[in-house]
Short mmCIF file of C-alpha atoms in Angstrom, two decimals:
data_model
loop_
_atom_site.label_atom_id
_atom_site.label_comp_id
_atom_site.label_asym_id
_atom_site.label_seq_id
_atom_site.Cartn_x
_atom_site.Cartn_y
_atom_site.Cartn_z
CA MET M 23 0.84 6.44 -11.34
CA LEU M 24 -0.72 7.37 -14.64
CA LEU M 25 -0.60 11.00 -15.65
CA SER M 26 -3.74 12.63 -17.01
CA ALA M 27 -1.84 15.57 -18.42
CA ALA M 28 0.55 15.43 -21.33
CA ASN M 29 3.19 12.76 -20.99
CA PRO M 30 6.62 13.95 -19.86
CA PRO M 31 9.67 13.39 -22.04
CA GLY M 32 9.97 9.69 -22.74
CA GLY M 33 6.36 9.11 -21.74
CA ALA M 34 4.86 6.64 -19.29
CA ALA M 35 4.30 3.00 -20.04
CA VAL M 36 1.56 2.45 -22.61
CA PRO M 37 -0.56 -0.64 -21.90
CA CYS M 38 -0.70 -3.18 -24.70
CA ASP M 39 -3.10 -6.03 -25.27
CA ARG M 40 -0.94 -8.89 -24.03
CA PRO M 41 2.43 -7.68 -22.71
CA PRO M 42 5.00 -10.41 -22.15
CA LEU M 43 5.65 -11.79 -18.71
CA LEU M 44 8.58 -10.61 -16.69
CA PRO M 45 11.28 -13.23 -16.18
CA ARG M 46 10.53 -14.97 -12.90
CA PRO M 47 13.09 -13.99 -10.27
CA THR M 48 15.53 -16.60 -9.14
CA SER M 49 16.11 -17.26 -5.47
CA LEU M 50 18.81 -15.19 -3.89
CA PRO M 51 21.53 -16.76 -1.78
CA ALA M 52 20.65 -16.77 1.88
CA ARG M 53 21.98 -13.98 4.03
CA ARG M 54 22.38 -14.13 7.76
CA TRP M 55 20.15 -11.45 9.26
CA VAL M 56 19.72 -11.12 12.98
CA LEU M 57 16.28 -9.66 13.44
CA LYS M 58 14.10 -9.28 16.43
CA GLY M 59 11.39 -6.99 17.60
CA ARG M 60 7.67 -6.29 17.40
CA ARG M 61 5.68 -4.28 14.92
CA SER M 62 4.21 -1.94 17.49
CA SER M 63 7.48 -1.08 19.17
CA GLY M 64 9.88 -1.10 16.23
CA VAL M 65 12.54 -3.61 15.30
CA GLU M 66 16.03 -3.96 16.69
CA PHE M 67 19.05 -5.30 14.85
CA ARG M 68 21.99 -6.98 16.51
CA GLY M 69 25.47 -7.48 15.11
CA ASP M 70 28.46 -5.20 14.71
CA SER M 71 28.39 -5.51 10.94
CA LEU M 72 25.10 -3.68 10.63
CA ARG M 73 25.31 0.04 11.16
CA LYS M 74 22.52 1.43 9.01
CA CYS M 75 19.53 -0.79 9.48
CA SER M 76 15.81 -0.36 9.18
CA CYS M 77 12.85 -2.65 9.29
CA LEU M 78 9.15 -1.90 8.89
CA VAL M 79 5.86 -3.72 8.71
CA SER M 80 3.32 -1.23 7.32
CA GLY M 81 0.11 -2.17 5.41
CA GLY M 82 1.32 -5.69 5.11
CA ARG M 83 4.91 -4.79 4.25
CA LEU M 84 8.15 -5.94 5.87
CA VAL M 85 11.17 -4.00 4.72
CA ALA M 86 14.70 -4.84 5.85
CA ARG M 87 17.87 -3.21 4.65
CA ALA M 88 21.43 -3.12 5.86
CA LEU M 89 24.69 -1.57 4.72
CA ASP M 90 27.82 -3.53 5.62
CA GLU M 91 30.52 -1.67 7.52
CA GLU M 92 34.05 -2.50 8.60
CA LYS M 93 33.40 -5.21 11.16
CA GLN M 94 32.46 -8.13 8.90
CA GLU M 95 34.16 -11.11 10.48
CA SER M 96 31.18 -12.96 11.91
CA VAL M 97 28.97 -12.24 8.92
CA ASP M 98 31.69 -13.20 6.43
CA ALA M 99 32.14 -16.53 8.18
CA SER M 100 28.44 -17.14 7.90
CA ASP M 101 28.41 -15.97 4.28
CA GLU M 102 31.12 -18.45 3.36
CA GLU M 103 28.80 -21.21 4.51
CA LYS M 104 25.52 -19.86 3.13
CA GLY M 105 26.53 -17.48 0.37
CA SER M 106 26.47 -13.70 0.43
CA ARG M 107 23.70 -11.44 -0.74
CA PRO M 108 24.87 -9.84 -4.00
CA SER M 109 25.01 -6.06 -4.04
CA ILE M 110 22.71 -4.29 -6.44
CA PRO M 111 24.64 -3.32 -9.59
CA GLU M 112 25.15 0.35 -10.38
CA HIS M 113 23.66 1.10 -13.81
CA ASP M 114 23.86 4.12 -16.05
CA TYR M 115 20.20 4.92 -16.73
CA ALA M 116 20.88 7.61 -19.33
CA GLY M 117 18.43 7.25 -22.21
CA THR M 118 16.04 4.96 -20.34
CA ALA M 119 12.32 5.61 -19.92
CA TYR M 120 11.13 8.67 -18.03
CA VAL M 121 9.51 7.62 -14.74
CA PRO M 122 7.90 10.58 -12.90
CA VAL M 123 8.96 11.00 -9.28
CA TYR M 124 6.60 12.39 -6.62
CA VAL M 125 7.32 13.04 -2.95
CA MET M 126 4.78 12.36 -0.18
CA LEU M 127 4.15 15.24 2.17
CA PRO M 128 4.13 14.71 5.96
CA LEU M 129 0.95 13.12 7.31
CA GLY M 130 0.22 16.17 9.44
CA VAL M 131 0.86 18.85 6.81
CA VAL M 132 -2.72 20.02 7.45
CA ASP M 133 -3.89 20.03 11.08
CA MET M 134 -7.23 18.97 12.58
CA ASP M 135 -8.59 22.51 12.06
CA CYS M 136 -7.74 22.17 8.35
CA LYS M 137 -4.99 24.77 8.59
CA LEU M 138 -1.72 24.42 6.71
CA VAL M 139 1.15 23.77 9.13
CA ASP M 140 4.31 25.92 8.69
CA PRO M 141 3.56 27.21 5.18
CA LEU M 142 6.80 29.18 4.91
CA GLY M 143 8.98 26.21 5.81
CA LEU M 144 7.01 23.96 3.49
CA ARG M 145 7.37 26.40 0.59
CA ASP M 146 11.15 26.40 1.03
CA GLN M 147 11.23 22.60 0.97
CA LEU M 148 9.02 22.45 -2.12
CA ARG M 149 11.32 24.94 -3.88
CA MET M 150 14.22 22.61 -3.16
CA LEU M 151 12.32 19.68 -4.64
CA LYS M 152 11.49 21.73 -7.71
CA SER M 153 15.15 22.66 -8.12
CA ILE M 154 16.04 19.00 -8.75
CA ASN M 155 13.10 18.48 -11.12
CA VAL M 156 10.86 16.39 -8.87
CA ASP M 157 7.58 16.08 -10.77
CA GLY M 158 5.19 16.72 -7.91
CA ILE M 159 3.93 15.84 -4.45
CA MET M 160 1.42 13.43 -2.92
CA VAL M 161 -0.89 14.51 -0.12
CA ASP M 162 -3.55 12.75 1.97
CA CYS M 163 -6.90 14.55 2.12
CA TRP M 164 -8.19 13.12 5.38
CA TRP M 165 -11.91 12.46 5.72
CA GLY M 166 -11.56 12.94 9.47
CA ILE M 167 -10.28 16.50 8.97
CA VAL M 168 -12.55 17.67 6.18
CA GLU M 169 -16.10 16.45 6.93
CA LYS M 170 -16.69 18.21 10.23
CA ALA M 171 -20.38 17.36 10.20
CA PRO M 172 -22.50 15.35 7.76
CA GLN M 173 -22.06 16.97 4.32
CA ARG M 174 -20.25 19.99 5.78
CA TYR M 175 -16.77 20.08 4.31
CA VAL M 176 -13.85 22.33 5.23
CA TRP M 177 -11.04 22.37 2.63
CA ASP M 178 -9.23 25.63 3.58
CA GLY M 179 -5.81 24.21 4.43
CA TYR M 180 -5.73 22.01 1.35
CA LYS M 181 -6.65 24.94 -0.91
CA GLU M 182 -3.75 26.96 0.47
CA LEU M 183 -1.44 24.00 -0.10
CA PHE M 184 -2.63 23.40 -3.67
CA ARG M 185 -2.13 27.07 -4.58
CA MET M 186 1.41 26.89 -3.23
CA VAL M 187 2.14 23.79 -5.31
CA ARG M 188 0.64 25.36 -8.41
CA ASP M 189 2.78 28.49 -7.99
CA LEU M 190 5.85 26.27 -8.00
CA LYS M 191 4.64 24.45 -11.13
CA LEU M 192 4.52 21.04 -9.48
CA LYS M 193 1.88 18.32 -9.94
CA ILE M 194 -0.28 16.79 -7.20
CA GLN M 195 -1.26 13.20 -6.49
CA VAL M 196 -4.27 13.36 -4.19
CA VAL M 197 -5.11 10.53 -1.78
CA LEU M 198 -8.72 10.51 -0.58
CA SER M 199 -8.11 8.88 2.80
CA PHE M 200 -11.27 7.36 4.27
CA HIS M 201 -9.35 5.66 7.08
CA GLU M 202 -7.90 6.57 10.45
CA CYS M 203 -4.29 7.70 10.75
CA GLY M 204 -2.36 6.50 13.79
CA GLY M 205 -1.39 3.14 15.20
CA ASN M 206 0.63 1.97 12.21
CA VAL M 207 4.41 2.14 11.91
CA GLY M 208 5.40 5.52 10.51
CA ASP M 209 2.25 7.29 11.70
CA ASP M 210 3.42 10.35 13.62
CA VAL M 211 0.00 11.99 14.02
CA HIS M 212 -3.44 10.80 15.03
CA ILE M 213 -6.32 11.60 12.69
CA PRO M 214 -9.49 9.65 13.58
CA LEU M 215 -12.55 9.16 11.43
CA PRO M 216 -14.96 12.12 11.52
CA TYR M 217 -16.34 12.73 15.01
CA TRP M 218 -19.93 12.29 13.89
CA VAL M 219 -18.99 8.86 12.48
CA THR M 220 -17.31 7.75 15.71
CA GLU M 221 -20.45 8.86 17.57
CA ILE M 222 -22.47 6.48 15.41
CA GLY M 223 -19.87 3.78 15.98
CA GLY M 224 -20.19 4.19 19.73
CA LYS M 225 -23.84 3.21 19.51
CA ASN M 226 -23.49 0.73 16.64
CA PRO M 227 -19.93 -0.70 16.59
CA ALA M 228 -20.99 -3.09 13.82
CA ILE M 229 -20.15 -0.29 11.34
CA TYR M 230 -16.51 -1.35 11.83
CA PHE M 231 -14.72 -4.53 10.74
CA THR M 232 -14.93 -7.16 13.49
CA ASP M 233 -12.92 -10.30 14.23
CA ARG M 234 -14.15 -13.64 15.58
CA ASP M 235 -13.70 -12.52 19.19
CA GLY M 236 -15.94 -9.50 18.60
CA ARG M 237 -13.17 -6.89 18.61
CA HIS M 238 -14.03 -3.90 16.43
CA ASN M 239 -11.39 -2.13 14.34
CA THR M 240 -12.10 1.60 14.17
CA GLU M 241 -9.56 2.27 11.42
CA CYS M 242 -12.17 2.19 8.67
CA LEU M 243 -15.79 1.25 7.97
CA THR M 244 -16.80 -2.32 7.18
CA TRP M 245 -17.74 -2.96 3.57
CA GLY M 246 -20.92 -4.52 4.92
CA ILE M 247 -22.49 -1.05 5.22
CA ASP M 248 -21.74 0.02 1.65
CA LYS M 249 -25.49 -0.11 0.98
CA GLU M 250 -26.84 0.25 4.52
CA ARG M 251 -28.36 3.59 5.60
CA VAL M 252 -26.67 3.74 8.98
CA LEU M 253 -24.70 7.01 8.61
CA ARG M 254 -27.31 9.64 9.43
CA GLY M 255 -29.59 8.42 6.65
CA ARG M 256 -26.81 7.78 4.12
CA THR M 257 -25.06 4.62 3.03
CA ALA M 258 -21.27 4.41 3.16
CA LEU M 259 -21.18 4.59 -0.64
CA GLU M 260 -23.23 7.79 -0.59
CA VAL M 261 -20.89 9.26 2.02
CA TYR M 262 -17.85 8.47 -0.14
CA LEU M 263 -19.51 9.87 -3.26
CA ASP M 264 -20.56 13.10 -1.54
CA TYR M 265 -16.99 13.59 -0.30
CA MET M 266 -15.54 12.97 -3.77
CA ARG M 267 -18.04 15.34 -5.40
CA SER M 268 -17.24 18.05 -2.88
CA PHE M 269 -13.54 17.70 -3.62
CA ARG M 270 -14.13 17.79 -7.38
CA VAL M 271 -16.20 20.99 -7.13
CA GLU M 272 -13.96 22.79 -4.64
CA PHE M 273 -10.77 22.06 -6.58
CA ASP M 274 -12.11 22.44 -10.11
CA GLU M 275 -9.52 25.07 -11.03
CA PHE M 276 -6.70 22.65 -10.24
CA PHE M 277 -8.24 19.98 -12.43
CA GLN M 278 -8.65 22.50 -15.23
CA ASP M 279 -5.03 23.62 -14.90
CA GLY M 280 -3.78 20.03 -14.97
CA ILE M 281 -2.17 20.45 -11.54
CA ILE M 282 -3.95 17.36 -10.14
CA SER M 283 -2.45 14.44 -12.02
CA GLU M 284 -4.06 11.57 -10.12
CA ILE M 285 -6.67 10.68 -7.51
CA GLU M 286 -5.88 7.66 -5.33
CA ILE M 287 -9.08 6.27 -3.82
CA GLY M 288 -8.82 4.92 -0.28
CA LEU M 289 -10.55 1.54 -0.10
CA GLY M 290 -9.59 0.10 3.29
CA PRO M 291 -7.08 0.21 6.16
CA CYS M 292 -3.99 2.29 5.39
CA GLY M 293 -5.89 3.35 2.27
CA GLU M 294 -5.27 -0.10 0.77
CA LEU M 295 -7.71 -2.53 -0.80
CA ARG M 296 -7.61 -5.26 1.85
CA TYR M 297 -9.26 -6.36 5.08
CA PRO M 298 -7.63 -5.11 8.33
CA SER M 299 -6.54 -8.66 9.10
CA TYR M 300 -3.33 -7.90 11.00
CA PRO M 301 -3.96 -4.95 13.37
CA ALA M 302 -1.10 -4.28 15.76
CA LYS M 303 -3.48 -2.70 18.25
CA HIS M 304 -5.21 -6.07 18.61
CA GLY M 305 -1.95 -7.85 19.32
CA TRP M 306 -0.81 -8.95 15.87
CA ARG M 307 2.92 -9.49 15.46
CA TYR M 308 4.91 -10.43 12.38
CA PRO M 309 4.70 -13.08 10.94
CA GLY M 310 1.27 -13.96 12.27
CA ILE M 311 -1.32 -15.12 9.73
CA GLY M 312 -3.90 -12.58 10.91
CA GLU M 313 -7.62 -13.19 11.30
CA PHE M 314 -10.66 -13.05 9.07
CA GLN M 315 -12.55 -9.77 9.55
CA CYS M 316 -16.13 -10.59 8.60
CA TYR M 317 -17.93 -10.89 11.93
CA ASP M 318 -19.87 -7.63 11.97
CA LYS M 319 -23.60 -8.25 11.61
CA TYR M 320 -23.76 -6.83 8.08
CA LEU M 321 -21.10 -9.07 6.56
CA MET M 322 -22.40 -12.08 8.49
CA LYS M 323 -25.82 -11.46 6.97
CA SER M 324 -24.22 -11.42 3.53
CA LEU M 325 -22.42 -14.69 4.28
CA ARG M 326 -25.61 -16.39 5.45
CA ASN M 327 -27.43 -15.25 2.33
CA ALA M 328 -24.65 -16.64 0.13
CA ALA M 329 -24.77 -19.97 1.99
CA GLU M 330 -28.55 -20.24 1.57
CA ILE M 331 -28.27 -19.49 -2.14
CA ARG M 332 -25.66 -22.24 -2.38
CA GLY M 333 -28.07 -24.58 -0.59
CA HIS M 334 -25.92 -25.13 2.50
CA TYR M 335 -27.25 -22.77 5.16
CA PHE M 336 -24.87 -24.27 7.75
CA TRP M 337 -21.97 -22.76 5.75
CA GLY M 338 -23.16 -19.31 6.79
CA LYS M 339 -20.48 -18.83 9.43
CA GLY M 340 -16.76 -18.17 9.56
CA PRO M 341 -14.13 -20.89 9.96
CA GLU M 342 -13.82 -22.23 13.49
CA ASN M 343 -10.29 -23.60 13.15
CA ALA M 344 -8.43 -20.69 11.51
CA GLY M 345 -6.31 -19.84 14.55
CA SER M 346 -5.65 -16.34 15.84
CA HIS M 347 -3.66 -13.29 14.77
CA ASN M 348 -0.27 -14.76 15.66
CA SER M 349 -0.86 -18.35 14.63
CA GLN M 350 1.25 -20.06 11.99
CA PRO M 351 -0.42 -21.98 9.16
CA HIS M 352 0.65 -25.45 10.32
CA GLU M 353 -0.85 -24.77 13.76
CA THR M 354 -4.38 -24.45 12.37
CA GLY M 355 -6.78 -26.96 10.93
CA PHE M 356 -7.86 -24.48 8.29
CA PHE M 357 -4.54 -23.29 6.82
CA ARG M 358 -2.29 -26.34 7.29
CA ASP M 359 -1.30 -28.36 4.23
CA GLY M 360 -4.37 -30.30 3.22
CA GLY M 361 -6.44 -28.17 5.61
CA ASP M 362 -10.03 -27.00 5.37
CA TYR M 363 -9.12 -24.04 3.18
CA ASP M 364 -9.22 -26.55 0.33
CA SER M 365 -12.48 -28.24 1.39
CA TYR M 366 -15.84 -27.57 -0.26
CA TYR M 367 -16.76 -25.25 2.59
CA GLY M 368 -13.33 -23.60 2.60
CA ARG M 369 -13.48 -22.81 -1.11
CA PHE M 370 -17.01 -21.45 -0.72
CA PHE M 371 -16.04 -19.20 2.18
CA LEU M 372 -12.84 -17.88 0.56
CA ASN M 373 -14.64 -17.19 -2.70
CA TRP M 374 -17.27 -15.18 -0.84
CA TYR M 375 -14.71 -13.37 1.35
CA SER M 376 -12.51 -12.31 -1.58
CA GLN M 377 -15.49 -11.37 -3.73
CA VAL M 378 -16.70 -8.93 -1.05
CA LEU M 379 -13.33 -7.16 -1.42
CA ILE M 380 -13.57 -7.02 -5.21
CA ASP M 381 -17.20 -5.88 -5.11
CA HIS M 382 -16.34 -3.05 -2.71
CA GLY M 383 -13.57 -1.83 -5.01
CA ASP M 384 -15.87 -2.12 -8.00
CA ARG M 385 -18.65 -0.10 -6.37
CA VAL M 386 -16.44 2.70 -5.05
CA LEU M 387 -14.47 3.04 -8.30
CA THR M 388 -17.73 3.25 -10.25
CA LEU M 389 -18.65 6.27 -8.13
CA ALA M 390 -15.13 7.69 -8.40
CA ASN M 391 -15.37 7.68 -12.18
CA LEU M 392 -18.69 9.49 -11.93
CA ALA M 393 -17.19 12.13 -9.65
CA PHE M 394 -13.90 12.62 -11.48
CA GLU M 395 -14.96 11.84 -15.05
CA GLU M 396 -11.81 11.52 -17.19
CA SER M 397 -9.30 12.11 -14.40
CA CYS M 398 -6.77 9.39 -13.62
CA ILE M 399 -7.68 7.27 -10.60
CA SER M 400 -5.61 4.66 -8.81
CA VAL M 401 -5.85 2.03 -6.09
CA LYS M 402 -3.22 0.93 -3.59
CA LEU M 403 -2.69 -2.80 -3.05
CA SER M 404 -0.64 -4.15 -0.16
CA GLY M 405 2.16 -6.67 -0.66
CA ILE M 406 1.55 -9.46 1.86
CA HIS M 407 4.57 -11.63 1.24
CA TRP M 408 4.89 -13.72 4.42
CA TRP M 409 3.76 -17.36 4.13
CA TYR M 410 3.89 -16.90 0.36
CA LYS M 411 5.92 -20.09 0.01
CA THR M 412 3.26 -22.21 1.73
CA ALA M 413 0.37 -23.92 -0.05
CA SER M 414 -2.41 -21.91 1.60
CA HIS M 415 -0.81 -18.41 1.56
CA ALA M 416 -2.62 -17.88 4.87
CA ALA M 417 -1.74 -14.20 5.44
CA GLU M 418 -3.01 -13.31 1.99
CA LEU M 419 -6.24 -15.24 2.52
CA THR M 420 -7.14 -13.43 5.75
CA ALA M 421 -6.43 -10.10 4.01
CA GLY M 422 -8.89 -11.00 1.24
CA PHE M 423 -6.53 -12.14 -1.52
CA TYR M 424 -7.62 -15.63 -2.58
CA ASN M 425 -4.15 -16.50 -3.79
CA ARG M 426 -3.52 -20.03 -2.62
CA SER M 427 -1.15 -22.21 -4.64
CA ASN M 428 -2.46 -23.07 -8.11
CA ARG M 429 -4.88 -20.12 -7.99
CA ASP M 430 -4.10 -16.55 -9.07
CA GLY M 431 -5.78 -14.28 -6.56
CA TYR M 432 -4.70 -11.05 -8.23
CA GLU M 433 -6.01 -11.56 -11.75
CA ALA M 434 -9.62 -10.78 -10.79
CA ILE M 435 -8.50 -7.63 -8.97
CA ALA M 436 -6.49 -6.51 -12.01
CA MET M 437 -9.48 -7.08 -14.28
CA MET M 438 -11.69 -5.04 -11.94
CA LEU M 439 -9.18 -2.18 -12.07
CA LYS M 440 -9.04 -2.44 -15.85
CA LYS M 441 -12.83 -2.08 -15.99
CA HIS M 442 -12.46 1.33 -14.33
CA LYS M 443 -9.23 2.30 -16.13
CA ALA M 444 -7.49 2.53 -12.77
CA CYS M 445 -3.78 2.31 -12.07
CA LEU M 446 -2.42 -0.21 -9.55
CA ASN M 447 -0.10 1.14 -6.87
CA PHE M 448 1.69 -1.88 -5.42
CA THR M 449 3.54 -1.24 -2.20
CA CYS M 450 5.83 -4.29 -2.21
CA VAL M 451 7.86 -3.52 -5.34
CA GLU M 452 11.04 -2.42 -3.56
CA LEU M 453 11.55 -5.51 -1.42
CA ARG M 454 14.21 -8.19 -1.82
CA THR M 455 13.57 -11.79 -0.92
CA LEU M 456 15.27 -12.66 2.33
CA ASP M 457 15.47 -16.42 2.45
CA GLN M 458 15.83 -16.70 6.15
CA TYR M 459 15.55 -14.56 9.25
CA ASP M 460 17.27 -15.84 12.34
CA ASP M 461 14.20 -15.07 14.42
CA PHE M 462 11.62 -15.90 11.73
CA PRO M 463 12.91 -18.82 9.64
CA GLU M 464 9.35 -20.15 9.46
CA ALA M 465 7.84 -17.06 7.78
CA LEU M 466 8.60 -18.41 4.28
CA ALA M 467 8.33 -14.92 2.80
CA ASP M 468 8.94 -14.28 -0.89
CA PRO M 469 8.34 -10.64 -1.81
CA GLU M 470 10.09 -10.94 -5.16
CA GLY M 471 7.92 -13.89 -6.16
CA LEU M 472 4.83 -11.92 -5.12
CA VAL M 473 5.99 -8.87 -7.08
CA TRP M 474 6.56 -11.01 -10.15
CA GLN M 475 3.04 -12.41 -9.89
CA VAL M 476 1.26 -9.10 -9.29
CA LEU M 477 3.14 -7.10 -11.92
CA ASN M 478 2.45 -9.72 -14.56
CA ALA M 479 -1.21 -9.97 -13.55
CA ALA M 480 -1.53 -6.20 -13.92
CA TRP M 481 0.41 -5.85 -17.15
CA ASP M 482 -1.28 -8.88 -18.64
CA ALA M 483 -4.61 -7.16 -17.91
CA GLY M 484 -3.34 -4.03 -19.66
CA ILE M 485 -3.17 -1.72 -16.64
CA SER M 486 -0.24 0.37 -15.48
CA VAL M 487 1.62 -0.16 -12.22
CA ALA M 488 3.18 2.43 -9.95
CA SER M 489 4.94 2.04 -6.63
CA GLU M 490 6.17 3.74 -3.52
CA ASN M 491 8.83 2.87 -0.98
CA ALA M 492 7.62 1.57 2.35
CA LEU M 493 10.36 3.28 4.36
CA PRO M 494 12.29 6.55 3.98
CA CYS M 495 15.42 5.73 2.02
CA PHE M 496 18.58 7.82 1.94
CA ASP M 497 21.29 5.39 0.80
CA ARG M 498 22.44 4.47 -2.69
CA GLU M 499 21.78 0.76 -2.29
CA GLY M 500 18.16 1.44 -1.47
CA TYR M 501 17.75 3.77 -4.44
CA ASN M 502 19.40 1.25 -6.75
CA LYS M 503 16.91 -1.40 -5.65
CA ILE M 504 14.03 0.94 -6.46
CA LEU M 505 15.56 1.66 -9.86
CA GLU M 506 16.00 -2.04 -10.52
CA ASN M 507 12.28 -2.60 -10.01
CA ALA M 508 11.18 0.62 -11.72
CA LYS M 509 13.12 -0.14 -14.89
CA PRO M 510 13.80 -3.88 -15.08
CA THR M 511 16.74 -4.39 -17.43
CA ASP M 512 15.74 -7.99 -18.18
CA ASN M 513 12.28 -7.11 -19.50
CA PRO M 514 12.38 -7.71 -23.28
CA ASP M 515 9.38 -5.41 -23.85
CA GLY M 516 10.87 -2.50 -21.92
CA ARG M 517 8.05 -2.40 -19.38
CA HIS M 518 8.54 -0.01 -16.49
CA LEU M 519 6.63 1.62 -13.68
CA ALA M 520 4.26 4.42 -14.63
CA ALA M 521 5.45 6.54 -11.67
CA PHE M 522 7.21 6.36 -8.34
CA THR M 523 6.28 8.16 -5.12
CA TYR M 524 8.95 8.68 -2.48
CA LEU M 525 8.07 8.34 1.20
CA ARG M 526 8.49 10.97 2.63
CA LEU M 527 9.46 14.68 2.77
CA SER M 528 11.40 15.20 6.00
CA PRO M 529 14.23 17.25 7.50
CA THR M 530 16.49 14.22 7.10
CA LEU M 531 15.90 14.09 3.35
CA MET M 532 16.76 17.79 3.09
CA GLN M 533 20.20 17.33 4.67
CA ALA M 534 22.88 18.17 2.12
CA GLU M 535 24.37 14.70 1.60
CA ASN M 536 21.00 12.95 1.55
CA PHE M 537 19.53 15.51 -0.81
CA MET M 538 22.41 15.13 -3.26
CA GLU M 539 21.89 11.37 -3.27
CA PHE M 540 18.17 11.87 -3.86
CA GLU M 541 18.89 14.24 -6.75
CA CYS M 542 21.06 11.56 -8.36
CA PHE M 543 18.19 9.08 -7.95
CA VAL M 544 15.68 11.47 -9.54
CA LYS M 545 17.94 11.97 -12.55
CA LYS M 546 18.20 8.23 -13.08
CA MET M 547 14.44 7.80 -12.79
CA HIS M 548 14.08 10.49 -15.44
CA GLY M 549 16.51 8.70 -17.73
CA GLU M 550 19.20 11.37 -17.44
CA GLY M 551 22.92 10.82 -17.28
CA VAL M 552 24.64 11.31 -13.95
CA PRO M 553 28.03 12.99 -14.55
CA ASP M 554 29.61 11.83 -11.29
CA LEU M 555 28.57 8.19 -11.71
CA ALA M 556 32.13 6.92 -11.98
CA ALA M 557 33.21 8.98 -9.00
CA ALA M 558 30.16 7.83 -7.09
CA ARG M 559 31.18 4.22 -7.60
CA MET M 560 34.53 4.95 -5.97
CA ARG M 561 32.93 6.36 -2.81
#
C-alpha cells in the first residue's frame, strides 16, 4: 500500500498519467490436480505426489498450491499427455525496486474486552520481525470490539499495541473493520458487529444484506441504509464517520510520528468492496455463481425508484431466473450465453446493482478523507476468478462487478479510487491459472487473466496497487510466485506493487526453517542480494 511517510530506499511506484499495459499472460499448460472438498469444511487433496498442499476460498479467492515429492509416477504419466506446470524461476532480485513488507497480526490479538492478548509473547515476535527488517504490521480495528455503545469507544488494547509497535520502530497499516469476523476460512475467532447494532437487527433485519429467499446476512450492514436513520438516530454513514473520527483523535500521536502509514477502509464483507454474494453459512460452495444481495427493503426501494425514472416501473425487481448460490451459469436463464443478463432489463439491473457498490465506496471514502485528511487510505477488492472465461462472468456480476465480456467492470472502480487518491489492495495477485480441476473442470477460472485486467485498469487510472497473500505461505515456490507478481520482470515500465502484506503472524512462521525462508523473501522484496541464493537453488 502507499506510504504516507518518506519513501524507503528505492521508493514505491509513482503513478504516471498513462502507464503502459502489462503483457497479457499466456495460458499455462494444464496440470492434473485432484481436488475435492467444501469451503466450510476445508479442502482435501488426494494423490501420493502431493505432500504439501493447501487450498482456500476466502473473500472470493481460491488458492491452490502443491510441492511435488518423490512419488511422481501417476502425475508424470498425466503430465506427458497434458503438459506439466512449469516451476517458477528463481531470480536474483538484487537492485530491484524496494517493495515494503508488512505482516498481519492474528485476528484475535485484541480480545472482546479490548485488552491486548499475550503482550510479552507478541513483543518477542515483533522483535524477531524487526530483526529481519520487516517494515511494519497490519492490524484489524474491529468495530464490534471498540464501539461498546452508540458513540462510546474503547481503544485501550489497540493503544497498548500501537505503543509497542512504535517502540520497536515499525510502521502500522490499520484496517477499520466494519464487518463480522467468523464463518470464513481462516477465521479463528468470532467478533460480531456491536451488540447494540445486532439488537437493532433483531427488530429490523432489513439493515442486513438479503437474498431472494429472504435470508439475512449479518456479516455487515446493507448499503441501503447508508442514508437511513435506523441506527439509534444515525445513518450508517454517520456511524462510520464517527468511528473514523474517534480513531483519528485517539491515535493522533501515532499519525504525527508517522507510525501509521495507511488506513484501509472496510467497505463490505471480509472488509472488501463487494456484495456478500457467496456466503458459506447460507450453503454456498465453490464454484457456485452466488446470488444477488439486493432484497432488503431499502435497496429494493432504490431499485424501484431507478426503474420509475427509467420509465419501466415493472423493472423494479430482481431477476427471477438467476439461479441459486450453487448454480452454474448455463443452468440459468439469466447467466447462460445469450441470457437475460444481456437484455434491456438485464443491462438496466446490472448497471444499477454495480453503481450501488461504486456509490457506497464513493460516499465512505469521501468521509474517510475528511476524517484522515492527508493520510494514505486504501480499499480491498476481492479477486473473483471463477467463471471468468464465460461470457457473463456470473460470479463477478452477483458480487457487484459488472465485468461481462466486452465490458470492463473495474475501470469505473479504479476511477472512483483515483478521485479519493486511494490505493487498491487486490487479493488475487498471487494466484496461478489452473486450467482444469478434476472435480471442477466447469469452473473456467482464470485468476491470471483477472489480475492482468485489474492491474492495468488501476495503473491506467494512475493509482497504486498493493497485495496480500490469501493463505499463509512458508515454501520457496509460494514466495517466488509472490515476487513474480510484485516485480514483474516483463513490464517494460518497471511497474511494481506499492507494498505487500503477509498473512499472517503465527507460531508456524516463527519456526527456524520457515523464518529463514521468510527472511530471504523479505530481502528479495527489498531489492537486496541473497548471499546463499546459489546454495538455496541446490536444496
